[in-house]
Coordinates of C-alpha atoms in Angstrom, one line a residue:
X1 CA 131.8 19.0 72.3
X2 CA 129.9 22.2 71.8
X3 CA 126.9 21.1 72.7
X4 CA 128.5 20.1 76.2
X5 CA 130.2 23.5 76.8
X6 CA 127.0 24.8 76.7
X7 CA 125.5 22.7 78.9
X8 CA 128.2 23.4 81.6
X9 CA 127.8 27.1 80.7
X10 CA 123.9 27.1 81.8
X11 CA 124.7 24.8 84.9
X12 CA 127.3 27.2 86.2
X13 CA 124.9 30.0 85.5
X14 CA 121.8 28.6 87.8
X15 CA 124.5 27.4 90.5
X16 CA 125.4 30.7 90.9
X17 CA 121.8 32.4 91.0
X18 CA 120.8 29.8 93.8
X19 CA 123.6 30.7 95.4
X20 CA 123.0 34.5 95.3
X21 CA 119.6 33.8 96.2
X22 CA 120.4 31.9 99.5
X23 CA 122.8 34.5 100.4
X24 CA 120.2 37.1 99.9
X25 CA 118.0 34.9 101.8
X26 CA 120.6 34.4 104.4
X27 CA 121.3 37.9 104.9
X28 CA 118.2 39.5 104.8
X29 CA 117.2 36.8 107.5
X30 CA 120.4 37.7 109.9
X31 CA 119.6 41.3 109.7
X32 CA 116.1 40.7 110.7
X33 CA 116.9 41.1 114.4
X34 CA 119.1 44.0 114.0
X35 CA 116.7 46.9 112.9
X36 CA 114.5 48.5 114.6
X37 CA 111.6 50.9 113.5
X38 CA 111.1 54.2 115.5
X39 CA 107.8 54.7 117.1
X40 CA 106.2 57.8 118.9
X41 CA 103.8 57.0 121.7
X42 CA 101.2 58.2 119.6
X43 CA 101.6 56.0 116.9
X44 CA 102.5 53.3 119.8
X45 CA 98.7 54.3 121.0
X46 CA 97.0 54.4 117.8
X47 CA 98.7 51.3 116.7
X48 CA 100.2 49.0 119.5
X49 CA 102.3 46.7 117.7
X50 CA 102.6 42.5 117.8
X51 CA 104.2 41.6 121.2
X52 CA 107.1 40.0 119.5
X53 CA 108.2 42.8 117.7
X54 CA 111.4 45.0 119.0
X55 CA 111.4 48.4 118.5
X56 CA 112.4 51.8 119.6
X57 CA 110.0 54.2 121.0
X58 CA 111.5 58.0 122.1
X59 CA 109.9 61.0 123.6
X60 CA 110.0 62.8 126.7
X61 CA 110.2 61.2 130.5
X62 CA 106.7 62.4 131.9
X63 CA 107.3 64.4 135.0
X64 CA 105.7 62.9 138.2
X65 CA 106.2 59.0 136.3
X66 CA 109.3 58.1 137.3
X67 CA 109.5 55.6 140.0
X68 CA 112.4 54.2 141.2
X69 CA 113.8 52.2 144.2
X70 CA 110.9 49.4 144.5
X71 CA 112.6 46.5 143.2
X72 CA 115.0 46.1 140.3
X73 CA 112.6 47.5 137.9
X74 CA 112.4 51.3 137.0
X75 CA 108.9 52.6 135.8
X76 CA 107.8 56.0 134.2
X77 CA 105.9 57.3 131.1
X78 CA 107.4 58.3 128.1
X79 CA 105.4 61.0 126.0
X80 CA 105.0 63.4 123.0
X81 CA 102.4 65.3 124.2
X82 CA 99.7 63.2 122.3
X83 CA 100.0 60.0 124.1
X84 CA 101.8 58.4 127.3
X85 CA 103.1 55.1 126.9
X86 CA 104.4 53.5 130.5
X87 CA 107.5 51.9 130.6
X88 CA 109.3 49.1 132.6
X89 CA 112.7 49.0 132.6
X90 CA 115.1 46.7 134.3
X91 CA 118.6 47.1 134.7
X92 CA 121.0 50.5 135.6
X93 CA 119.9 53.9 134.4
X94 CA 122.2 55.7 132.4
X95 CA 123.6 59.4 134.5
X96 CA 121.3 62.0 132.9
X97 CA 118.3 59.9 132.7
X98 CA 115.7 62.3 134.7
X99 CA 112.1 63.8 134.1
X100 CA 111.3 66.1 131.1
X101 CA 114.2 64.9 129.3
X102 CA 114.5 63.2 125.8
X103 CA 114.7 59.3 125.7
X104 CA 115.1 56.7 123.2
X105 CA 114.6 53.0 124.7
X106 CA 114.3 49.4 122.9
X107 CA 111.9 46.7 123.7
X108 CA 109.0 45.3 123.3
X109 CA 105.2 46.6 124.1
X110 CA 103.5 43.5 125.8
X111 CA 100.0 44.0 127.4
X112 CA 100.1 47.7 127.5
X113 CA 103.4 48.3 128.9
X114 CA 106.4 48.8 126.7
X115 CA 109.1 46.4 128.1
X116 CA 112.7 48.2 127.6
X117 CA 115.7 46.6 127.3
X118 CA 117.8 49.1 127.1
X119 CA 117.4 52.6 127.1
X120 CA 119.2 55.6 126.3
X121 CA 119.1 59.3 127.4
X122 CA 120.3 62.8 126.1
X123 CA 124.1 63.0 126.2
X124 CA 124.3 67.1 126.5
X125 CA 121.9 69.8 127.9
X126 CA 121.0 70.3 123.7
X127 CA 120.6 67.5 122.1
X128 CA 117.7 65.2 121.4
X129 CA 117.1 62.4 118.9
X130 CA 116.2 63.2 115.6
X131 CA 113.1 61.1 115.7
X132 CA 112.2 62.4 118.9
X133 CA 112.2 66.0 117.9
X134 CA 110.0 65.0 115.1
X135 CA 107.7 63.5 117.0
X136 CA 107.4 66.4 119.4
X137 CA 107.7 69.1 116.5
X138 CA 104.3 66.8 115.7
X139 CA 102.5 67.0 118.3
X140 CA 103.4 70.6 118.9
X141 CA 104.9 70.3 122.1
X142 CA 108.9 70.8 120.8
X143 CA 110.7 73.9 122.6
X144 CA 114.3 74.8 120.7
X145 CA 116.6 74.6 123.7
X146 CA 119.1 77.6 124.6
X147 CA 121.7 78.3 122.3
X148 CA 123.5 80.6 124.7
X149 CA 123.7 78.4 127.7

């Protein structure tokens, strides 16, 4: 009767470490689609990443690149002052979206172009993504906006 305890004890155990285990697996495999690593265009430059990957790039809208009103698609350069990295974007703008502002966008980068699927722009005359100011603070190219405005 011992003996048999035991046994029951052990098989309990392993069922529940295979079940942790696919749930880990499980997890970790949903989630796979939901982050996204921040890139600068530099490091977009240096090292363009696989075509299937999704992942954020930010920066500043490069003045003179933004083209808009031929076809649905909206196309400009996003940069940090080291590299330019030209975007396609397909879809509505969001209101402050101009040149020389700060802009996050998610996609893809297939054959050169960074394909966005969504993008995002400044929300205040201030404020800028952390990892965009980072990535301009890195290049050298930051300016501290106006407190007093």
């Amino acid at each position: 009767m011992k003996n048999l305890k035991k046994k029951r004890r052990i098989q309990v155990i392993v069922v529940a470490f295979v079940a942790l285990a696919v749930s880990t697996a499980l997890i970790g495999y949903a989630m796979q689609d939901g982050i996204n690593f921040f890139r600068s265009p530099s490091q977009v430059a240096e090292a363009p990443p696989a075509a299937n990957e999704v992942f954020r790039i930010g920066g500043l809208v490069e003045e003179g690149s933004l083209v808009r009103g031929q076809g649905e698609t909206v196309r400009f350069s996003v940069t940090d002052g080291g590299a330019s990295i030209p975007v396609a974007f397909t879809g509505v703008l969001p209101d402050l979206f101009e040149e020389n502002q700060g802009m996050v966008g998610t996609g893809r980068y297939i054959e050169g172009v960074f394909e966005a699927s969504e993008i995002l722009a400044k929300h205040d005359e201030n404020y800028m993504p952390k990892e965009v100011v980072d990535a301009l603070k890195e290049q050298g190219v930051y300016v501290e906006p106006d407190e007093g405005s």
